[in-house]
Amino acid sequence: ADERTVQAFLAENARTLKGLAACEEAIFDSFGDSILHHAVQGGSEKVVRMLLEVGRVEADLPNARNESPLQLACRRCDIALMTLFLEADADPNRKDAGGVTPFLSAIFAGASEEMLKLFAKAGTNVNVQDSKGVAALHFSALRNDTKLMEWLLRNGAEVDGQTEHSTTPLMLAAKNGHADAVSLLLRSRGNPALADEAGCTALMHALSGGHIKAAEEVLQAAEEVLQTGASVDVVDTAGRSALFHAVLGGKVETVSAVIEKGGRANTLDEEGRSPLFQACLMHELDIVARLLEAGADPNLAGRSSSLSQKGGEDDSARACLEEARTCLQVCATLGHNDLVASMLERGADINASPGALRWTALHLCEADRKSVV
């Protein structure tokens, strides 16, 4: 913004009886942004100061998106402008249309230590949540920003705050394998027994996140939760225990960790699958071997469930998969010859036919034309 132009504008409007506050068409552009918002976007400290000092433009003047100038300054991480607005009593807890406050905007933008001090001095609510229930501690846990997490916790952040889906910071850290963040939250008395809307605990998130993180990092995060005494046999809304989630994560190290903590191998989820059945379906050789070693029963039979793995399967293939009840049947149907041998070595009943059609593994193999010997 041009300083002289703004000075002339202010001088002209100051002569009127109603003054600047009545000149809405002059204060706001066609997009709903005020001259104060434009000054902030341009980083014009002198212009912002003039507009605030004239006494006619409110420090919390909202634009069309209900954003205050302070919020824009926070998003820019502009400490000088932040200081000006906070000295003018701008509200650091004022929410925009998405429920985001200046404080949250600063956190999302990577607030510096100096910015955090300004917010603390202004009495900012560190537990404020946006329209989806995300608070600063959720964001910092997701980013593995332990320094920010420590500051938030020292300043009263609620360690077990929940989003709209009942997700806690601990769950976010665990799901992403952030072992340091998990450890910090647990030391701060984060509750590992809490579950989200799907019934998943922090431990389940740590285990099922194995597909996106190195096995050792996920294992460390899972171990942090296990050391608190969290139960490994609690199930989510789909009937899946921690061991089942470890199988889904695809890391034999985490599967072993749960087994060593007493996780039961012979359970069925709501889809009628056991952890061993799921491992066979995924063709995870090492995990299958570990489960069998732990006493998983290859003859444990569930009920019919939808097991289709590829969009291109024909009706015959889908029907065979849905008929599979035992581990041997699903291995035969999918042509996992190496696993068929493992199942038979562990006492799998080759003649078992628990499905509705009473087909054995050999029937399913022939019906789907797999090359199982």
mmCIF file of C-alpha atoms in Angstrom:
data_model
loop_
_atom_site.group_PDB
_atom_site.id
_atom_site.type_symbol
_atom_site.label_atom_id
_atom_site.label_comp_id
_atom_site.label_asym_id
_atom_site.label_seq_id
_atom_site.Cartn_x
_atom_site.Cartn_y
_atom_site.Cartn_z
ATOM 1 C CA ALA A 1 0.000 0.000 0.000
ATOM 2 C CA ASP A 2 1.169 3.550 -0.767
ATOM 3 C CA GLU A 3 1.693 5.453 2.494
ATOM 4 C CA ARG A 4 0.868 8.908 1.075
ATOM 5 C CA THR A 5 -2.309 7.679 -0.574
ATOM 6 C CA VAL A 6 -3.491 6.119 2.678
ATOM 7 C CA GLN A 7 -2.689 9.333 4.572
ATOM 8 C CA ALA A 8 -4.734 11.363 2.094
ATOM 9 C CA PHE A 9 -7.583 8.874 2.263
ATOM 10 C CA LEU A 10 -7.661 9.020 6.037
ATOM 11 C CA ALA A 11 -7.473 12.808 6.122
ATOM 12 C CA GLU A 12 -10.358 13.175 3.672
ATOM 13 C CA ASN A 13 -12.648 10.758 5.475
ATOM 14 C CA ALA A 14 -11.773 12.126 8.900
ATOM 15 C CA ARG A 15 -13.502 15.411 7.909
ATOM 16 C CA THR A 16 -16.891 13.751 7.459
ATOM 17 C CA LEU A 17 -19.362 13.508 10.308
ATOM 18 C CA LYS A 18 -19.658 9.730 10.156
ATOM 19 C CA GLY A 19 -16.034 9.215 9.261
ATOM 20 C CA LEU A 20 -14.219 6.235 7.914
ATOM 21 C CA ALA A 21 -16.384 3.635 9.603
ATOM 22 C CA ALA A 22 -19.311 4.572 7.354
ATOM 23 C CA CYS A 23 -17.348 4.308 4.104
ATOM 24 C CA GLU A 24 -17.822 0.596 3.626
ATOM 25 C CA GLU A 25 -17.404 0.819 -0.114
ATOM 26 C CA ALA A 26 -14.020 2.432 0.458
ATOM 27 C CA ILE A 27 -12.883 0.150 3.284
ATOM 28 C CA PHE A 28 -13.647 -3.136 1.473
ATOM 29 C CA ASP A 29 -12.862 -4.313 -2.037
ATOM 30 C CA SER A 30 -15.146 -6.458 -4.191
ATOM 31 C CA PHE A 31 -13.667 -9.636 -2.668
ATOM 32 C CA GLY A 32 -14.533 -8.592 0.864
ATOM 33 C CA ASP A 33 -11.021 -7.653 2.013
ATOM 34 C CA SER A 34 -10.530 -4.366 3.854
ATOM 35 C CA ILE A 35 -7.713 -1.876 3.404
ATOM 36 C CA LEU A 36 -6.340 -3.173 6.707
ATOM 37 C CA HIS A 37 -6.227 -6.724 5.345
ATOM 38 C CA HIS A 38 -4.455 -5.476 2.221
ATOM 39 C CA ALA A 39 -1.921 -3.616 4.324
ATOM 40 C CA VAL A 40 -1.177 -6.807 6.231
ATOM 41 C CA GLN A 41 -0.863 -8.847 3.054
ATOM 42 C CA GLY A 42 1.578 -6.267 1.747
ATOM 43 C CA GLY A 43 3.558 -6.309 4.971
ATOM 44 C CA SER A 44 3.116 -2.538 5.345
ATOM 45 C CA GLU A 45 3.764 -1.930 9.021
ATOM 46 C CA LYS A 46 3.531 1.872 8.702
ATOM 47 C CA VAL A 47 0.169 1.711 6.947
ATOM 48 C CA VAL A 48 -1.209 -0.741 9.508
ATOM 49 C CA ARG A 49 -0.060 1.547 12.288
ATOM 50 C CA MET A 50 -1.757 4.555 10.662
ATOM 51 C CA LEU A 51 -5.021 2.705 10.191
ATOM 52 C CA LEU A 52 -5.044 1.549 13.803
ATOM 53 C CA GLU A 53 -4.012 4.918 15.221
ATOM 54 C CA VAL A 54 -6.724 6.823 13.369
ATOM 55 C CA GLY A 55 -9.199 5.054 15.641
ATOM 56 C CA ARG A 56 -11.742 4.401 12.918
ATOM 57 C CA VAL A 57 -10.678 0.941 11.782
ATOM 58 C CA GLU A 58 -11.220 -1.913 14.238
ATOM 59 C CA ALA A 59 -8.262 -4.167 14.975
ATOM 60 C CA ASP A 60 -10.505 -7.243 14.537
ATOM 61 C CA LEU A 61 -12.234 -6.024 11.378
ATOM 62 C CA PRO A 62 -13.326 -9.241 9.587
ATOM 63 C CA ASN A 63 -13.157 -9.846 5.864
ATOM 64 C CA ALA A 64 -15.638 -11.931 3.851
ATOM 65 C CA ARG A 65 -14.117 -15.145 5.218
ATOM 66 C CA ASN A 66 -14.388 -13.809 8.761
ATOM 67 C CA GLU A 67 -10.597 -13.587 9.019
ATOM 68 C CA SER A 68 -9.169 -10.827 11.146
ATOM 69 C CA PRO A 69 -6.064 -8.882 10.090
ATOM 70 C CA LEU A 70 -4.246 -10.501 13.014
ATOM 71 C CA GLN A 71 -4.957 -13.899 11.510
ATOM 72 C CA LEU A 72 -3.379 -12.873 8.217
ATOM 73 C CA ALA A 73 -0.355 -11.519 10.068
ATOM 74 C CA CYS A 74 -0.034 -14.836 11.914
ATOM 75 C CA ARG A 75 -0.260 -16.775 8.688
ATOM 76 C CA ARG A 76 2.631 -14.645 7.363
ATOM 77 C CA CYS A 77 4.546 -15.182 10.637
ATOM 78 C CA ASP A 78 4.999 -11.406 10.727
ATOM 79 C CA ILE A 79 5.985 -10.712 14.332
ATOM 80 C CA ALA A 80 6.005 -6.908 13.947
ATOM 81 C CA LEU A 81 2.408 -6.838 12.695
ATOM 82 C CA MET A 82 1.316 -9.407 15.270
ATOM 83 C CA THR A 83 2.703 -7.194 17.993
ATOM 84 C CA LEU A 84 0.832 -4.162 16.641
ATOM 85 C CA PHE A 85 -2.511 -5.973 16.573
ATOM 86 C CA LEU A 86 -2.099 -7.595 19.976
ATOM 87 C CA GLU A 87 -1.189 -4.178 21.459
ATOM 88 C CA ALA A 88 -4.405 -2.889 19.846
ATOM 89 C CA ASP A 89 -6.331 -5.609 21.741
ATOM 90 C CA ALA A 90 -6.983 -7.822 18.725
ATOM 91 C CA ASP A 91 -8.463 -11.146 19.849
ATOM 92 C CA PRO A 92 -6.054 -14.108 19.397
ATOM 93 C CA ASN A 93 -9.000 -16.484 19.958
ATOM 94 C CA ARG A 94 -11.287 -15.064 17.263
ATOM 95 C CA LYS A 95 -12.425 -17.799 14.854
ATOM 96 C CA ASP A 96 -12.804 -17.500 11.093
ATOM 97 C CA ALA A 97 -15.406 -19.329 8.983
ATOM 98 C CA GLY A 98 -13.482 -22.601 9.363
ATOM 99 C CA GLY A 99 -13.079 -22.296 13.105
ATOM 100 C CA VAL A 100 -9.399 -21.353 12.796
ATOM 101 C CA THR A 101 -8.041 -18.713 15.169
ATOM 102 C CA PRO A 102 -4.970 -16.480 14.747
ATOM 103 C CA PHE A 103 -3.182 -18.804 17.152
ATOM 104 C CA LEU A 104 -4.002 -21.895 15.069
ATOM 105 C CA SER A 105 -3.002 -20.051 11.886
ATOM 106 C CA ALA A 106 0.376 -19.305 13.447
ATOM 107 C CA ILE A 107 0.801 -22.940 14.543
ATOM 108 C CA PHE A 108 -0.080 -24.239 11.073
ATOM 109 C CA ALA A 109 2.398 -21.782 9.533
ATOM 110 C CA GLY A 110 5.254 -22.831 11.813
ATOM 111 C CA ALA A 111 5.102 -20.392 14.728
ATOM 112 C CA SER A 112 8.464 -19.304 16.096
ATOM 113 C CA GLU A 113 9.377 -19.246 19.781
ATOM 114 C CA GLU A 114 8.941 -15.459 19.806
ATOM 115 C CA MET A 115 5.446 -15.778 18.363
ATOM 116 C CA LEU A 116 4.523 -18.338 20.997
ATOM 117 C CA LYS A 117 5.675 -15.953 23.716
ATOM 118 C CA LEU A 118 3.423 -13.229 22.298
ATOM 119 C CA PHE A 119 0.449 -15.587 22.360
ATOM 120 C CA ALA A 120 1.179 -16.698 25.915
ATOM 121 C CA LYS A 121 1.353 -13.076 27.035
ATOM 122 C CA ALA A 122 -1.963 -12.362 25.296
ATOM 123 C CA GLY A 123 -3.696 -15.187 27.207
ATOM 124 C CA THR A 124 -4.319 -17.336 24.145
ATOM 125 C CA ASN A 125 -6.434 -20.484 24.475
ATOM 126 C CA VAL A 126 -4.002 -23.251 23.440
ATOM 127 C CA ASN A 127 -6.820 -25.825 23.399
ATOM 128 C CA VAL A 128 -8.916 -24.075 20.774
ATOM 129 C CA GLN A 129 -10.090 -26.424 18.001
ATOM 130 C CA ASP A 130 -11.061 -25.716 14.410
ATOM 131 C CA SER A 131 -14.332 -26.871 12.858
ATOM 132 C CA LYS A 132 -12.971 -30.435 12.567
ATOM 133 C CA GLY A 133 -11.825 -30.543 16.161
ATOM 134 C CA VAL A 134 -8.129 -30.182 15.357
ATOM 135 C CA ALA A 135 -6.122 -28.423 18.068
ATOM 136 C CA ALA A 136 -2.499 -27.299 18.081
ATOM 137 C CA LEU A 137 -1.398 -30.441 19.929
ATOM 138 C CA HIS A 138 -2.983 -32.667 17.249
ATOM 139 C CA PHE A 139 -1.100 -30.774 14.557
ATOM 140 C CA SER A 140 2.237 -30.876 16.371
ATOM 141 C CA ALA A 141 1.842 -34.603 17.106
ATOM 142 C CA LEU A 142 1.112 -35.270 13.442
ATOM 143 C CA ARG A 143 4.231 -33.310 12.467
ATOM 144 C CA ASN A 144 6.380 -34.915 15.191
ATOM 145 C CA ASP A 145 7.257 -31.435 16.454
ATOM 146 C CA THR A 146 8.209 -32.381 20.011
ATOM 147 C CA LYS A 147 9.547 -28.914 20.824
ATOM 148 C CA LEU A 148 6.170 -27.338 20.068
ATOM 149 C CA MET A 149 4.399 -30.179 21.874
ATOM 150 C CA GLU A 150 6.445 -29.518 24.998
ATOM 151 C CA TRP A 151 5.553 -25.814 24.883
ATOM 152 C CA LEU A 152 1.868 -26.575 24.435
ATOM 153 C CA LEU A 153 1.828 -29.086 27.292
ATOM 154 C CA ARG A 154 3.636 -26.640 29.592
ATOM 155 C CA ASN A 155 1.033 -24.026 28.750
ATOM 156 C CA GLY A 156 -1.992 -26.175 29.542
ATOM 157 C CA ALA A 157 -2.703 -28.126 26.368
ATOM 158 C CA GLU A 158 -5.122 -30.998 26.949
ATOM 159 C CA VAL A 159 -3.121 -34.148 26.260
ATOM 160 C CA ASP A 160 -6.191 -36.257 25.384
ATOM 161 C CA GLY A 161 -8.121 -33.708 23.326
ATOM 162 C CA GLN A 162 -10.254 -35.373 20.642
ATOM 163 C CA THR A 163 -11.138 -34.331 17.100
ATOM 164 C CA GLU A 164 -14.569 -34.762 15.522
ATOM 165 C CA HIS A 165 -13.629 -38.396 14.919
ATOM 166 C CA SER A 166 -12.465 -38.845 18.540
ATOM 167 C CA THR A 167 -8.824 -38.958 17.460
ATOM 168 C CA THR A 168 -6.276 -37.990 20.121
ATOM 169 C CA PRO A 169 -2.751 -36.584 19.621
ATOM 170 C CA LEU A 170 -1.377 -39.913 20.863
ATOM 171 C CA MET A 171 -3.229 -41.790 18.134
ATOM 172 C CA LEU A 172 -1.854 -39.464 15.449
ATOM 173 C CA ALA A 173 1.707 -39.813 16.702
ATOM 174 C CA ALA A 174 1.373 -43.595 17.004
ATOM 175 C CA LYS A 175 -0.198 -44.039 13.568
ATOM 176 C CA ASN A 176 2.720 -42.244 11.947
ATOM 177 C CA GLY A 177 5.384 -44.070 13.940
ATOM 178 C CA HIS A 178 6.583 -40.929 15.751
ATOM 179 C CA ALA A 179 8.157 -42.705 18.707
ATOM 180 C CA ASP A 180 9.515 -39.537 20.367
ATOM 181 C CA ALA A 181 6.107 -37.865 20.245
ATOM 182 C CA VAL A 182 4.432 -41.023 21.560
ATOM 183 C CA SER A 183 6.876 -41.166 24.450
ATOM 184 C CA LEU A 184 6.338 -37.487 25.305
ATOM 185 C CA LEU A 185 2.552 -37.836 25.288
ATOM 186 C CA LEU A 186 2.655 -40.957 27.431
ATOM 187 C CA ARG A 187 4.957 -39.237 29.939
ATOM 188 C CA SER A 188 2.392 -36.429 30.005
ATOM 189 C CA ARG A 189 -0.274 -38.956 31.022
ATOM 190 C CA GLY A 190 -1.857 -39.433 27.621
ATOM 191 C CA ASN A 191 -4.396 -42.238 27.885
ATOM 192 C CA PRO A 192 -3.553 -45.201 25.590
ATOM 193 C CA ALA A 193 -6.878 -46.889 26.406
ATOM 194 C CA LEU A 194 -8.943 -44.254 24.579
ATOM 195 C CA ALA A 195 -10.467 -45.285 21.251
ATOM 196 C CA ASP A 196 -11.572 -43.282 18.223
ATOM 197 C CA GLU A 197 -14.966 -43.589 16.547
ATOM 198 C CA ALA A 198 -13.821 -46.787 14.813
ATOM 199 C CA GLY A 199 -12.835 -48.281 18.167
ATOM 200 C CA CYS A 200 -9.109 -48.079 17.383
ATOM 201 C CA THR A 201 -6.655 -47.353 20.187
ATOM 202 C CA ALA A 202 -3.232 -45.731 19.898
ATOM 203 C CA LEU A 203 -1.669 -49.189 19.896
ATOM 204 C CA MET A 204 -3.813 -50.311 16.956
ATOM 205 C CA HIS A 205 -2.851 -47.175 15.045
ATOM 206 C CA ALA A 206 0.838 -47.765 15.736
ATOM 207 C CA LEU A 207 0.623 -51.346 14.502
ATOM 208 C CA SER A 208 -1.509 -50.792 11.408
ATOM 209 C CA GLY A 209 0.693 -47.867 10.347
ATOM 210 C CA GLY A 210 3.499 -50.286 9.520
ATOM 211 C CA HIS A 211 2.983 -49.927 5.788
ATOM 212 C CA ILE A 212 4.202 -46.337 5.769
ATOM 213 C CA LYS A 213 7.010 -46.360 8.299
ATOM 214 C CA ALA A 214 10.176 -48.326 8.883
ATOM 215 C CA ALA A 215 9.447 -51.403 10.961
ATOM 216 C CA GLU A 216 11.748 -50.413 13.784
ATOM 217 C CA GLU A 217 10.131 -46.969 14.166
ATOM 218 C CA VAL A 218 6.614 -48.385 14.277
ATOM 219 C CA LEU A 219 7.723 -51.118 16.639
ATOM 220 C CA GLN A 220 9.226 -48.544 18.982
ATOM 221 C CA ALA A 221 6.026 -46.501 18.910
ATOM 222 C CA ALA A 222 3.947 -49.611 19.577
ATOM 223 C CA GLU A 223 6.272 -50.706 22.361
ATOM 224 C CA GLU A 224 5.846 -47.340 24.099
ATOM 225 C CA VAL A 225 2.111 -47.964 24.290
ATOM 226 C CA LEU A 226 2.463 -51.614 25.308
ATOM 227 C CA GLN A 227 4.729 -50.663 28.213
ATOM 228 C CA THR A 228 1.855 -48.720 29.800
ATOM 229 C CA GLY A 229 -0.102 -51.939 30.224
ATOM 230 C CA ALA A 230 -2.522 -51.255 27.352
ATOM 231 C CA SER A 231 -4.491 -54.409 26.536
ATOM 232 C CA VAL A 232 -3.551 -56.201 23.337
ATOM 233 C CA ASP A 233 -6.882 -58.033 23.161
ATOM 234 C CA VAL A 234 -9.252 -55.051 23.034
ATOM 235 C CA VAL A 235 -11.054 -55.017 19.669
ATOM 236 C CA ASP A 236 -12.247 -52.188 17.464
ATOM 237 C CA THR A 237 -15.746 -51.831 15.999
ATOM 238 C CA ALA A 238 -14.816 -54.359 13.291
ATOM 239 C CA GLY A 239 -13.800 -56.917 15.924
ATOM 240 C CA ARG A 240 -10.097 -56.565 15.138
ATOM 241 C CA SER A 241 -7.526 -56.834 17.920
ATOM 242 C CA ALA A 242 -4.045 -55.348 18.105
ATOM 243 C CA LEU A 243 -2.630 -58.532 16.546
ATOM 244 C CA PHE A 244 -4.960 -58.197 13.580
ATOM 245 C CA HIS A 245 -3.841 -54.574 13.115
ATOM 246 C CA ALA A 246 -0.213 -55.695 13.289
ATOM 247 C CA VAL A 247 -0.909 -58.150 10.468
ATOM 248 C CA LEU A 248 -2.512 -55.381 8.421
ATOM 249 C CA GLY A 249 0.617 -53.293 8.996
ATOM 250 C CA GLY A 250 2.628 -55.994 7.258
ATOM 251 C CA LYS A 251 5.609 -56.019 9.652
ATOM 252 C CA VAL A 252 6.580 -59.309 11.276
ATOM 253 C CA GLU A 253 8.450 -57.388 13.987
ATOM 254 C CA THR A 254 5.273 -55.744 15.251
ATOM 255 C CA VAL A 255 3.356 -59.033 14.971
ATOM 256 C CA SER A 256 5.991 -60.647 17.189
ATOM 257 C CA ALA A 257 5.826 -57.763 19.678
ATOM 258 C CA VAL A 258 2.077 -58.263 20.170
ATOM 259 C CA ILE A 259 2.403 -62.029 20.412
ATOM 260 C CA GLU A 260 5.093 -61.625 23.063
ATOM 261 C CA LYS A 261 2.720 -59.377 25.020
ATOM 262 C CA GLY A 262 0.076 -62.110 25.032
ATOM 263 C CA GLY A 263 -1.951 -61.290 21.923
ATOM 264 C CA ARG A 264 -4.278 -64.161 21.018
ATOM 265 C CA ALA A 265 -3.859 -65.590 17.537
ATOM 266 C CA ASN A 266 -7.102 -67.580 17.328
ATOM 267 C CA THR A 267 -9.778 -64.907 17.192
ATOM 268 C CA LEU A 268 -12.184 -63.873 14.443
ATOM 269 C CA ASP A 269 -13.194 -60.362 13.418
ATOM 270 C CA GLU A 270 -16.673 -59.288 12.286
ATOM 271 C CA GLU A 271 -15.842 -60.413 8.741
ATOM 272 C CA GLY A 272 -15.049 -63.920 9.963
ATOM 273 C CA ARG A 273 -11.285 -63.592 9.481
ATOM 274 C CA SER A 274 -8.525 -64.615 11.868
ATOM 275 C CA PRO A 275 -5.119 -62.879 11.906
ATOM 276 C CA LEU A 276 -3.690 -65.952 10.143
ATOM 277 C CA PHE A 277 -6.436 -65.865 7.511
ATOM 278 C CA GLN A 278 -5.667 -62.180 6.863
ATOM 279 C CA ALA A 279 -1.943 -62.888 6.572
ATOM 280 C CA CYS A 280 -2.661 -65.676 4.060
ATOM 281 C CA LEU A 281 -4.907 -63.343 2.097
ATOM 282 C CA MET A 282 -2.068 -60.772 1.974
ATOM 283 C CA HIS A 283 0.504 -63.498 1.126
ATOM 284 C CA GLU A 284 2.767 -62.408 3.996
ATOM 285 C CA LEU A 285 5.066 -65.437 4.321
ATOM 286 C CA ASP A 286 7.051 -64.302 7.368
ATOM 287 C CA ILE A 287 3.936 -63.238 9.246
ATOM 288 C CA VAL A 288 2.181 -66.527 8.467
ATOM 289 C CA ALA A 289 5.192 -68.428 9.775
ATOM 290 C CA ARG A 290 5.276 -66.353 12.975
ATOM 291 C CA LEU A 291 1.562 -66.836 13.611
ATOM 292 C CA LEU A 292 1.792 -70.580 13.052
ATOM 293 C CA GLU A 293 4.743 -70.695 15.430
ATOM 294 C CA ALA A 294 2.573 -68.927 18.004
ATOM 295 C CA GLY A 295 -0.124 -71.582 17.719
ATOM 296 C CA ALA A 296 -2.472 -70.070 15.145
ATOM 297 C CA ASP A 297 -4.982 -72.724 14.048
ATOM 298 C CA PRO A 298 -5.078 -73.194 10.244
ATOM 299 C CA ASN A 299 -8.430 -74.972 10.622
ATOM 300 C CA LEU A 300 -10.166 -72.086 12.386
ATOM 301 C CA ALA A 301 -13.132 -71.344 10.138
ATOM 302 C CA GLY A 302 -15.088 -68.140 9.961
ATOM 303 C CA ARG A 303 -18.163 -67.234 8.000
ATOM 304 C CA SER A 304 -18.585 -65.889 4.492
ATOM 305 C CA SER A 305 -17.095 -62.465 3.861
ATOM 306 C CA SER A 306 -16.267 -60.340 0.847
ATOM 307 C CA LEU A 307 -12.611 -61.022 0.057
ATOM 308 C CA SER A 308 -12.358 -59.627 -3.454
ATOM 309 C CA GLN A 309 -8.922 -58.042 -3.867
ATOM 310 C CA LYS A 310 -8.950 -56.889 -7.502
ATOM 311 C CA GLY A 311 -11.526 -54.977 -9.450
ATOM 312 C CA GLY A 312 -11.020 -57.183 -12.499
ATOM 313 C CA GLU A 313 -12.090 -60.455 -10.910
ATOM 314 C CA ASP A 314 -14.928 -62.292 -12.596
ATOM 315 C CA ASP A 315 -18.011 -63.613 -10.851
ATOM 316 C CA SER A 316 -16.491 -67.088 -10.499
ATOM 317 C CA ALA A 317 -13.381 -65.785 -8.735
ATOM 318 C CA ARG A 318 -15.421 -63.646 -6.373
ATOM 319 C CA ALA A 319 -17.717 -66.547 -5.555
ATOM 320 C CA CYS A 320 -14.719 -68.762 -4.745
ATOM 321 C CA LEU A 321 -13.189 -66.141 -2.463
ATOM 322 C CA GLU A 322 -16.464 -65.663 -0.641
ATOM 323 C CA GLU A 323 -16.788 -69.423 -0.187
ATOM 324 C CA ALA A 324 -13.335 -69.643 1.446
ATOM 325 C CA ARG A 325 -13.602 -70.089 5.214
ATOM 326 C CA THR A 326 -10.313 -71.683 6.262
ATOM 327 C CA CYS A 327 -6.742 -70.558 5.656
ATOM 328 C CA LEU A 328 -6.106 -73.530 3.374
ATOM 329 C CA GLN A 329 -9.158 -72.655 1.288
ATOM 330 C CA VAL A 330 -8.126 -69.033 0.753
ATOM 331 C CA CYS A 331 -4.537 -70.032 -0.112
ATOM 332 C CA ALA A 332 -5.798 -72.602 -2.619
ATOM 333 C CA THR A 333 -8.221 -70.125 -4.172
ATOM 334 C CA LEU A 334 -5.532 -67.462 -4.590
ATOM 335 C CA GLY A 335 -2.866 -69.875 -5.809
ATOM 336 C CA HIS A 336 -0.518 -69.266 -2.881
ATOM 337 C CA ASN A 337 1.216 -72.624 -3.332
ATOM 338 C CA ASP A 338 3.980 -71.945 -0.813
ATOM 339 C CA LEU A 339 1.410 -71.167 1.892
ATOM 340 C CA VAL A 340 -0.682 -74.222 1.015
ATOM 341 C CA ALA A 341 2.346 -76.354 1.882
ATOM 342 C CA SER A 342 2.791 -74.491 5.176
ATOM 343 C CA MET A 343 -0.861 -75.006 6.091
ATOM 344 C CA LEU A 344 -0.708 -78.739 5.373
ATOM 345 C CA GLU A 345 2.518 -79.097 7.375
ATOM 346 C CA ARG A 346 0.717 -77.518 10.334
ATOM 347 C CA GLY A 347 -2.188 -79.943 10.182
ATOM 348 C CA ALA A 348 -4.645 -78.130 7.957
ATOM 349 C CA ASP A 349 -7.568 -80.404 7.064
ATOM 350 C CA ILE A 350 -7.443 -80.847 3.293
ATOM 351 C CA ASN A 351 -11.030 -82.127 3.281
ATOM 352 C CA ALA A 352 -12.545 -79.322 5.378
ATOM 353 C CA SER A 353 -15.590 -77.851 3.652
ATOM 354 C CA PRO A 354 -17.299 -75.419 6.045
ATOM 355 C CA GLY A 355 -18.745 -73.162 3.353
ATOM 356 C CA ALA A 356 -22.301 -72.999 2.077
ATOM 357 C CA LEU A 357 -21.398 -75.017 -1.046
ATOM 358 C CA ARG A 358 -19.506 -77.636 0.995
ATOM 359 C CA TRP A 359 -16.469 -77.252 -1.264
ATOM 360 C CA THR A 360 -13.018 -78.308 -0.106
ATOM 361 C CA ALA A 361 -9.819 -76.435 -0.909
ATOM 362 C CA LEU A 362 -9.371 -78.679 -3.962
ATOM 363 C CA HIS A 363 -12.850 -77.796 -5.235
ATOM 364 C CA LEU A 364 -12.064 -74.076 -4.875
ATOM 365 C CA CYS A 365 -8.719 -74.496 -6.556
ATOM 366 C CA GLU A 366 -10.246 -76.250 -9.533
ATOM 367 C CA ALA A 367 -13.201 -73.869 -9.760
ATOM 368 C CA ASP A 368 -10.841 -70.890 -9.967
ATOM 369 C CA ARG A 369 -8.253 -72.835 -12.013
ATOM 370 C CA LYS A 370 -5.272 -72.103 -9.790
ATOM 371 C CA SER A 371 -2.107 -74.155 -10.204
ATOM 372 C CA VAL A 372 -1.959 -75.524 -6.666
ATOM 373 C CA VAL A 373 -0.381 -78.962 -6.510
#
